[in-house]
CSV table of N, CA and C in Angstrom, one decimal:
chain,number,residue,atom,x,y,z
A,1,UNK,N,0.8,-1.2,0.0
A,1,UNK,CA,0.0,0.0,0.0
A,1,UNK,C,0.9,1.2,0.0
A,2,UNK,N,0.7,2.1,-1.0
A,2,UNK,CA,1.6,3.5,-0.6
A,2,UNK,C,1.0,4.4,-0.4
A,3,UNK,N,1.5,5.3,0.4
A,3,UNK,CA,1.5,6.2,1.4
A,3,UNK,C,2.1,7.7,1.1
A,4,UNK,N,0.9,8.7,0.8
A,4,UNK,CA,1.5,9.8,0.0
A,4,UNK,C,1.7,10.9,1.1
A,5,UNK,N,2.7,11.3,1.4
A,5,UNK,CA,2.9,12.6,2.5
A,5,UNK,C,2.7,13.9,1.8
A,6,UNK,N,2.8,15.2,2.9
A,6,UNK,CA,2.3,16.1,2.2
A,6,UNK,C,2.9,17.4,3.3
A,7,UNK,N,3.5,18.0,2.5
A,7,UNK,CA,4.1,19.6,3.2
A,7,UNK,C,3.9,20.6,2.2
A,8,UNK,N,3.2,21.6,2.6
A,8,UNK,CA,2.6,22.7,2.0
A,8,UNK,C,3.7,23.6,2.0
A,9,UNK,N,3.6,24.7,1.2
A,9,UNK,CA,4.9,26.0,1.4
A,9,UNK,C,4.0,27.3,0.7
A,10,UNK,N,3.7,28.3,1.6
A,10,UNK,CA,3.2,29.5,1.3
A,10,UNK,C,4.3,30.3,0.8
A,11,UNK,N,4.6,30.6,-0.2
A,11,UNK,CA,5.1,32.0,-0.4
A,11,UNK,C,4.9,33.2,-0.9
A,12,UNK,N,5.6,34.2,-0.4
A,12,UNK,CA,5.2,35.6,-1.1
A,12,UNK,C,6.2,36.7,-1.2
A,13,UNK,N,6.2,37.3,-2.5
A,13,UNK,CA,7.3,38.0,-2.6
A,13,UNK,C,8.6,37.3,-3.3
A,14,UNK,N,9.5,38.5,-3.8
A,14,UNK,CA,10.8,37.6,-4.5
A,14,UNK,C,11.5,37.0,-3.5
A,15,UNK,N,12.7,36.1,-4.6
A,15,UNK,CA,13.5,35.2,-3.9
A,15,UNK,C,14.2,36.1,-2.9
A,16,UNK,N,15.1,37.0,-2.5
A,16,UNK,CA,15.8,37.8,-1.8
A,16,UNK,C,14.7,38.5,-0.4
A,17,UNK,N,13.8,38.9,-0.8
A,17,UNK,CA,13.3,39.4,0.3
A,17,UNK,C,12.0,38.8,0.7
A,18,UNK,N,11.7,38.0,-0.2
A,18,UNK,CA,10.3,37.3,0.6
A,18,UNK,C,10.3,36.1,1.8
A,19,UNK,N,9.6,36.1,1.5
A,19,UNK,CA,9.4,34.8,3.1
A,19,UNK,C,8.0,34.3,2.7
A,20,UNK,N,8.1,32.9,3.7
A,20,UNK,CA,6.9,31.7,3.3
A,20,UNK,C,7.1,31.1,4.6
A,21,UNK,N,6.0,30.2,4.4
A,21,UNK,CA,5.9,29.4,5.6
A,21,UNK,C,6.0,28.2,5.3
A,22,UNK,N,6.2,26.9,6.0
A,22,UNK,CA,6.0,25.3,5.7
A,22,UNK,C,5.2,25.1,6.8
A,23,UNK,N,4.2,23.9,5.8
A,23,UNK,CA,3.6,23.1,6.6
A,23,UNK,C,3.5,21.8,6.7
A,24,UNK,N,3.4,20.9,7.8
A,24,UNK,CA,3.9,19.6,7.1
A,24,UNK,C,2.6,18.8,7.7
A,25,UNK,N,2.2,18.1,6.8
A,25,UNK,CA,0.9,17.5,6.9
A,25,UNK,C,0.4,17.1,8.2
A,26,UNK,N,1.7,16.3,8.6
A,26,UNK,CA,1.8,15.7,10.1
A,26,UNK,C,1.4,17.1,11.9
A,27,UNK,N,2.0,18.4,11.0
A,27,UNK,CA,1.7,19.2,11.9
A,27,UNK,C,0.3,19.6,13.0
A,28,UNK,N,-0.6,19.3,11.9
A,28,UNK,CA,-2.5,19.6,12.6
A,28,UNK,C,-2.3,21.3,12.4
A,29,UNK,N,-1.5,21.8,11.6
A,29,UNK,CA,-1.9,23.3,11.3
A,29,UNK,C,-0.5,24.1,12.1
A,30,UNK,N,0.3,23.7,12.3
A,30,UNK,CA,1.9,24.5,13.0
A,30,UNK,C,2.7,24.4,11.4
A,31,UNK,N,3.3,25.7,11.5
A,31,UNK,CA,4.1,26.1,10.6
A,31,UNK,C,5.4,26.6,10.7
A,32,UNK,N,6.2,26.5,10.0
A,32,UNK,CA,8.0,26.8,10.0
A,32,UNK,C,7.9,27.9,9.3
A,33,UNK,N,8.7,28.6,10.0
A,33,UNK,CA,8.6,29.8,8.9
A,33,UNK,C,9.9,30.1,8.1
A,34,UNK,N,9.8,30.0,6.8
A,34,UNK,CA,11.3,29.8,5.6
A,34,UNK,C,11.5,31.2,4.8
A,35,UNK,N,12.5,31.4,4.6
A,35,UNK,CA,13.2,32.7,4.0
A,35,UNK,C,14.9,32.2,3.2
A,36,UNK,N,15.1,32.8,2.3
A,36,UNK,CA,16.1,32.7,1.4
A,36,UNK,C,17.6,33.3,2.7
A,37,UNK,N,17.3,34.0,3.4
A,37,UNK,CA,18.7,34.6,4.5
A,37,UNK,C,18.9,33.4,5.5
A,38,UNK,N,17.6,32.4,5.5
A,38,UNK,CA,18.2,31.6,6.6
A,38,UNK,C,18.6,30.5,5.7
A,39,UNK,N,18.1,30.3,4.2
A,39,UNK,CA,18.9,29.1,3.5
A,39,UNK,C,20.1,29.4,2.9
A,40,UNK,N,20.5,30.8,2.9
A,40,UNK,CA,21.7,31.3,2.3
A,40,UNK,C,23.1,31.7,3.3
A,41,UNK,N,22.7,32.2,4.8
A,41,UNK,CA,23.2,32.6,5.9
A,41,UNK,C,22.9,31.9,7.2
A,42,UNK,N,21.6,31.0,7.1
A,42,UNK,CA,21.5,30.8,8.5
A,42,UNK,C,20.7,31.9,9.6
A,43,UNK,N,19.4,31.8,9.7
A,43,UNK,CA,19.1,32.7,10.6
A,43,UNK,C,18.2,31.7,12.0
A,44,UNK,N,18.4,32.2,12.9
A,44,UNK,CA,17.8,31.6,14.1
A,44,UNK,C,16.1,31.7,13.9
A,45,UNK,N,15.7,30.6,14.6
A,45,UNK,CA,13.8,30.8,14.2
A,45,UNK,C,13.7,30.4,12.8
A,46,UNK,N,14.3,30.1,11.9
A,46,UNK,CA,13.6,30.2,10.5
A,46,UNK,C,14.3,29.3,9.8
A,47,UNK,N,13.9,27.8,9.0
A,47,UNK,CA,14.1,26.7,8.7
A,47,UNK,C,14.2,27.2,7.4
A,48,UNK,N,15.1,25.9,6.4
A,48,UNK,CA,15.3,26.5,5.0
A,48,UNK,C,15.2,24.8,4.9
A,49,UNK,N,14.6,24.7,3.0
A,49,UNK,CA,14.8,23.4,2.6
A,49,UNK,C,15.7,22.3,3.3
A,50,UNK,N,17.6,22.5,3.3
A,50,UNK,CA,17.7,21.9,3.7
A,50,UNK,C,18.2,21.4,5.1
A,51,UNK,N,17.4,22.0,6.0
A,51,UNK,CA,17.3,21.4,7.2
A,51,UNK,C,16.1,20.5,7.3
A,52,UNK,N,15.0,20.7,6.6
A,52,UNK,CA,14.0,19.7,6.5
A,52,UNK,C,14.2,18.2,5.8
A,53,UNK,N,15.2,18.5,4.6
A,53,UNK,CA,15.8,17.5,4.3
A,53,UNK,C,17.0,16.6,5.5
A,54,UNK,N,17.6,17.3,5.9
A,54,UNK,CA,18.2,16.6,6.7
A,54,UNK,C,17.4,16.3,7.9
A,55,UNK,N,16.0,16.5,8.1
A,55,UNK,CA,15.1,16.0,9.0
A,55,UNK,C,14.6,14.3,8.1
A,56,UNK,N,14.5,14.5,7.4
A,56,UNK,CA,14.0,13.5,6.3
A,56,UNK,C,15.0,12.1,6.6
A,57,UNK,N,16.3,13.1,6.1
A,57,UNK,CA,17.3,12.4,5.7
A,57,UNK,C,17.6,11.0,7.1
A,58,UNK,N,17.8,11.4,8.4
A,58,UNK,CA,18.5,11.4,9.9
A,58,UNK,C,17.1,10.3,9.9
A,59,UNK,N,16.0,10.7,10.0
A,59,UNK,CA,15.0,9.7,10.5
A,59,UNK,C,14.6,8.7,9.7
A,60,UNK,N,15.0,8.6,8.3
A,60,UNK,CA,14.7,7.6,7.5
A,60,UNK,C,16.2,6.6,8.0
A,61,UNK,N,17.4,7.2,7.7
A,61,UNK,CA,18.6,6.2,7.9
A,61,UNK,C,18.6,5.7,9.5
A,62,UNK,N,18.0,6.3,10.5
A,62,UNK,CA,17.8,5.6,11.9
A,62,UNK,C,16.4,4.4,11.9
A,63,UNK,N,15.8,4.6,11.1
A,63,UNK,CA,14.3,4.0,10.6
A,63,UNK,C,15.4,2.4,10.1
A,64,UNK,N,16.2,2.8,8.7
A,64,UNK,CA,17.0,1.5,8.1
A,64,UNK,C,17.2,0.6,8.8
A,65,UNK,N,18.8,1.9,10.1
A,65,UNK,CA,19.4,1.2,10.4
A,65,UNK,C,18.7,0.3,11.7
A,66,UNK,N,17.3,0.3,12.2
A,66,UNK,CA,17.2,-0.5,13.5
A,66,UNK,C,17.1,-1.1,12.5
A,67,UNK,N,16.3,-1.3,11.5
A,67,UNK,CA,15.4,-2.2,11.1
A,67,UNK,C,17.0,-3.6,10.6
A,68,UNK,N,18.0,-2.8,10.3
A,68,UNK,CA,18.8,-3.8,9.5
A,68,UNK,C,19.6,-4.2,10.6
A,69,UNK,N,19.8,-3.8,12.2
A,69,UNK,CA,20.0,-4.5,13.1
A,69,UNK,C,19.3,-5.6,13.7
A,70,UNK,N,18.3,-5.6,14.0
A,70,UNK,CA,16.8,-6.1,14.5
A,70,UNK,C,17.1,-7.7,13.8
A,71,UNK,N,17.2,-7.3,12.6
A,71,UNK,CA,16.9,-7.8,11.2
A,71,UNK,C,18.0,-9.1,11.4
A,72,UNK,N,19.3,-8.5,12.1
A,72,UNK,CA,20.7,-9.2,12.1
A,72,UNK,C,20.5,-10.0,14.0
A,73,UNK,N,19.4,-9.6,14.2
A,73,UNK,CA,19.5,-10.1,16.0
A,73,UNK,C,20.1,-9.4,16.8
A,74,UNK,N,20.4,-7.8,16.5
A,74,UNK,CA,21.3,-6.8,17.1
A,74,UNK,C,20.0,-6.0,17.6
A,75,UNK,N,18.8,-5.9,18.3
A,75,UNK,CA,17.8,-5.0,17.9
A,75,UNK,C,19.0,-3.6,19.1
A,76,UNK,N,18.7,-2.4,18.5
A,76,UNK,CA,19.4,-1.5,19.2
A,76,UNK,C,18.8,-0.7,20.6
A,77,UNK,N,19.5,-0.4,21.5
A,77,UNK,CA,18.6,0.5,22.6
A,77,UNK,C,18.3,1.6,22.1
A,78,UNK,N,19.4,2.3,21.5
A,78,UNK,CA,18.9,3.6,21.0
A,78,UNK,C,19.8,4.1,19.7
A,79,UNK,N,19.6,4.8,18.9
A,79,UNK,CA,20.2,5.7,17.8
A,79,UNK,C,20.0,6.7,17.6
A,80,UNK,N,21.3,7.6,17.4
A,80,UNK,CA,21.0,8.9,17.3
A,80,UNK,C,22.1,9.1,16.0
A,81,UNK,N,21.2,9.8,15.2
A,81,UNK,CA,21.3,10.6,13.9
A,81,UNK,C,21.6,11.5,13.6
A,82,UNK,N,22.6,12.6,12.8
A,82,UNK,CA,22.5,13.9,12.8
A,82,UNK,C,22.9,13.7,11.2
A,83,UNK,N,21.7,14.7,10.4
A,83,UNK,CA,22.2,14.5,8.9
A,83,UNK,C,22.7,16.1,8.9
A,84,UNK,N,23.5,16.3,8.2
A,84,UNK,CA,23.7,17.8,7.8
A,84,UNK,C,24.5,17.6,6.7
A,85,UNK,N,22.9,18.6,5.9
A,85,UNK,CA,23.1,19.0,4.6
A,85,UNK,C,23.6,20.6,4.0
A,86,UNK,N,24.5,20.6,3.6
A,86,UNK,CA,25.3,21.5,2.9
A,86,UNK,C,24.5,22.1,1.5
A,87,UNK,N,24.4,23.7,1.6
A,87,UNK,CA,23.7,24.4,0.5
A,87,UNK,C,25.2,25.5,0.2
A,88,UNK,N,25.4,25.4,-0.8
A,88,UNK,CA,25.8,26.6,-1.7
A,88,UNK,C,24.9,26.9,-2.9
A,89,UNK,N,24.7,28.8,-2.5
A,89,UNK,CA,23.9,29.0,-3.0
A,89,UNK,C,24.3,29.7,-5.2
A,90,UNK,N,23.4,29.3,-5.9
A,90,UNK,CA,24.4,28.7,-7.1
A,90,UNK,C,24.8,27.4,-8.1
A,91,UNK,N,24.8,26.7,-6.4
A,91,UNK,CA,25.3,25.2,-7.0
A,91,UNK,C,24.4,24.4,-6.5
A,92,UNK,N,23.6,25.0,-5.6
A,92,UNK,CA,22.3,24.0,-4.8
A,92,UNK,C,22.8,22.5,-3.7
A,93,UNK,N,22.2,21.7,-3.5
A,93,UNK,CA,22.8,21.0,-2.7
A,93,UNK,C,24.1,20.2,-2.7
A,94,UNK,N,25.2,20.2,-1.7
A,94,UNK,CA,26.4,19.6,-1.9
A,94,UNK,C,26.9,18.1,-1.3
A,95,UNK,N,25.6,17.9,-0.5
A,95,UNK,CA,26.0,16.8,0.2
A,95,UNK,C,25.7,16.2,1.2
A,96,UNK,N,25.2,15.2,1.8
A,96,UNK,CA,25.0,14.6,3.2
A,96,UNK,C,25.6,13.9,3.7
A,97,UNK,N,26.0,14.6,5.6
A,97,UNK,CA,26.6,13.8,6.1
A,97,UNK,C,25.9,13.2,7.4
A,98,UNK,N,26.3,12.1,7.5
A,98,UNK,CA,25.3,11.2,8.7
A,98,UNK,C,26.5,11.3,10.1
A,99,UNK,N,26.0,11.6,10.5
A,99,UNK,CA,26.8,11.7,12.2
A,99,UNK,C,25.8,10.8,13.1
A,100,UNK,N,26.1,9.4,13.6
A,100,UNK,CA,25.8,8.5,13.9
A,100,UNK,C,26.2,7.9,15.3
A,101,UNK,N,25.5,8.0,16.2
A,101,UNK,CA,26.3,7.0,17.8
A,101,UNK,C,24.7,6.5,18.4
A,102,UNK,N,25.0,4.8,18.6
A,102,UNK,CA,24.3,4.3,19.1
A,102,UNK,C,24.6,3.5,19.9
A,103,UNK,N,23.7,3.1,20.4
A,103,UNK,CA,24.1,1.8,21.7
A,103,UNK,C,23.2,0.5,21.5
A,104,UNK,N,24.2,-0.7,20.7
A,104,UNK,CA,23.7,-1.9,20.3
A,104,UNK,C,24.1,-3.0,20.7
A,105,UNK,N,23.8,-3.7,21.6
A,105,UNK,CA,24.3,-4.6,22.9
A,105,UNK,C,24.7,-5.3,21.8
A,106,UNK,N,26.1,-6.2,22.2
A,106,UNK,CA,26.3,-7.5,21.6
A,106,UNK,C,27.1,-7.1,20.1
A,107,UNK,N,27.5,-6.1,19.3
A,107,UNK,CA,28.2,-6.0,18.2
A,107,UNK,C,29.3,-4.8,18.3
A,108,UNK,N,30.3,-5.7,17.4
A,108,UNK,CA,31.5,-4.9,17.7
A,108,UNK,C,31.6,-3.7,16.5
A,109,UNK,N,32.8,-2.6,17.2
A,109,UNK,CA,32.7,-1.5,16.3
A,109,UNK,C,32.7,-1.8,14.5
A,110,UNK,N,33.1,-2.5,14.6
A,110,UNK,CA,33.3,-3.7,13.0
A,110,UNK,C,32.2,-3.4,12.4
A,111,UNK,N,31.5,-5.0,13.2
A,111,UNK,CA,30.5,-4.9,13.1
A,111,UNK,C,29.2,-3.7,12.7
A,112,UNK,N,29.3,-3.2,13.5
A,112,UNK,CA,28.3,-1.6,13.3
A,112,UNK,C,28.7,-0.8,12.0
A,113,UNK,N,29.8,-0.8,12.0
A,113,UNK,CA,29.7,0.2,11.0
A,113,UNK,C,29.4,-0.1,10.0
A,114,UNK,N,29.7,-1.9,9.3
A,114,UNK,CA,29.4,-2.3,8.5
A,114,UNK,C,27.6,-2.1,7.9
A,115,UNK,N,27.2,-2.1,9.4
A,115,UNK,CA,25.3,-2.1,9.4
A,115,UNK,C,25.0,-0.9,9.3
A,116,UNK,N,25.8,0.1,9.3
A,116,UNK,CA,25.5,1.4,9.2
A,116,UNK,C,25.7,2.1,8.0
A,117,UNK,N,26.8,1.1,7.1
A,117,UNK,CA,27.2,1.6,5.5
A,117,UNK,C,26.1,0.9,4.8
A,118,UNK,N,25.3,-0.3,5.1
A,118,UNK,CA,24.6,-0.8,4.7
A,118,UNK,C,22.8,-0.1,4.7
A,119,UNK,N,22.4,0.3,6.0
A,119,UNK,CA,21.7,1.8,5.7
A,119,UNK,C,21.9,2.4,5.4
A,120,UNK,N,23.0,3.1,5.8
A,120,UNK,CA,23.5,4.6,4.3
A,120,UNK,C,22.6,4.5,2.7
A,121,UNK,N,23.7,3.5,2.1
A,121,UNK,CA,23.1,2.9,1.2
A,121,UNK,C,21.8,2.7,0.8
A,122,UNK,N,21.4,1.7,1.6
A,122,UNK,CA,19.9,1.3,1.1
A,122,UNK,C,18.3,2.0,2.0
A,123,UNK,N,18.4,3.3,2.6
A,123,UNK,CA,17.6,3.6,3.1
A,123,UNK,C,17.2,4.5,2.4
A,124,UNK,N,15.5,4.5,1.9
A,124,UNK,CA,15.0,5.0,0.6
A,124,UNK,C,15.3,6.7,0.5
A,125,UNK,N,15.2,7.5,1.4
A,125,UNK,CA,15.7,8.9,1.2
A,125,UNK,C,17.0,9.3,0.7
A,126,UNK,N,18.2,7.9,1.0
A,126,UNK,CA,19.6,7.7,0.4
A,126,UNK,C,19.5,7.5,-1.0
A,127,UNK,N,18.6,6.8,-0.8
A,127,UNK,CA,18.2,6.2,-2.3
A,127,UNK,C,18.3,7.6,-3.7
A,128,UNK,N,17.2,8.2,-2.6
A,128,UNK,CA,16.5,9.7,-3.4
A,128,UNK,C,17.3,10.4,-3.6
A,129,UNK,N,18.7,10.5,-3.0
A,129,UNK,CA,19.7,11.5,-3.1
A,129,UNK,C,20.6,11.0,-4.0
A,130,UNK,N,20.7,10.2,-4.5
A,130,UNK,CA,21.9,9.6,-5.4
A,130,UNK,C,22.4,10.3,-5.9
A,131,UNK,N,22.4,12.0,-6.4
A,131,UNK,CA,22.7,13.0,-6.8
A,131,UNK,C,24.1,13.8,-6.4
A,132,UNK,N,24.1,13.7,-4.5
A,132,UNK,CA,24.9,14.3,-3.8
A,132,UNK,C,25.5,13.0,-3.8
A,133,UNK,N,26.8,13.6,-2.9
A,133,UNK,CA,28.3,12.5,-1.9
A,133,UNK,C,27.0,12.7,-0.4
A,134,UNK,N,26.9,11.5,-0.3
A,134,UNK,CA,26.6,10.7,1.8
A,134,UNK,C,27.5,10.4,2.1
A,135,UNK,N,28.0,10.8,3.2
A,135,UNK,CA,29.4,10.6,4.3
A,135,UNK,C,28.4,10.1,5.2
A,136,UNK,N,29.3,9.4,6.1
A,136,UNK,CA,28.7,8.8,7.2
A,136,UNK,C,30.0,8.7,8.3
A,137,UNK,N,29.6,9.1,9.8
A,137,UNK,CA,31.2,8.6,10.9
A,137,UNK,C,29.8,8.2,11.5
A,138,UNK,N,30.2,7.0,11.9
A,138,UNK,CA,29.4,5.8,12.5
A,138,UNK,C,30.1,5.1,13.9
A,139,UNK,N,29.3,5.2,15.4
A,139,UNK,CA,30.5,4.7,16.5
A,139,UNK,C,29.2,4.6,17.6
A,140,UNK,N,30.0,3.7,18.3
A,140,UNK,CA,28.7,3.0,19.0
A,140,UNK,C,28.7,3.8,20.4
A,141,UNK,N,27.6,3.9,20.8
A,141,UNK,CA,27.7,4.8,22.2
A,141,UNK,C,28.2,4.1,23.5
């Protein structure tokens, strides 16, 4: 059965000085508020494409990776994710990196990382990026 998601984006005004909001289906009506100075500079309070993507990105590859431990008899206590995605503005997106520490009783650092290159890989938002370089530093907590 597939499952179609849904995030809205209000905008108004040009690319330089306008502003919009996101909404993401899952919200029940809460909105992010998005601007070209916080996807070009960074501004506090205000979300840009790709931090949403590296929201995407961190929770699909922790989604993989229990699933491909679980999967191996490793099920994990916990994982934690950090994707950060790189924008130059010009050249559009540059890259994702996975910053990764978990605590998985019973497997050696080897081991993990191996299950962690193997999510990289095959976790469908990885998939979707085939475009950019995915880094990954993978280490067990």
């Amino acid at each position: 059965m597939a499952l179609t998601s849904e995030a809205t984006t209000v905008w108004t005004g040009d690319l330089m000085t306008g502003s919009g909001t996101v909404s993401l289906d899952s919200s029940h009506g809460g909105s992010f508020p998005v601007n070209w100075k916080a996807r070009a500079e960074g501004t506090a309070n205000t979300t840009n494409p790709e931090e949403l993507l590296g929201a995407a990105h961190a929770s699909c590859f922790s989604m993989a990776l229990a699933n491909i431990l679980t999967s191996a008899g490793h099920p994990p206590t916990s994982i934690q994710t950090t994707a950060a995605v790189t924008f130059v503005a010009g050249t559009g997106v540059t890259g994702s990196h996975l910053l990764v520490s978990a605590s998985v009783p019973g497997v050696t650092e080897e081991q993990f990382e191996a299950f962690a290159q193997d999510a990289k890989v095959n976790c469908p938002i990885s998939q979707a990026l085939t475009g950019i370089p995915i880094t990954i530093e993978a280490e067990l907590a």
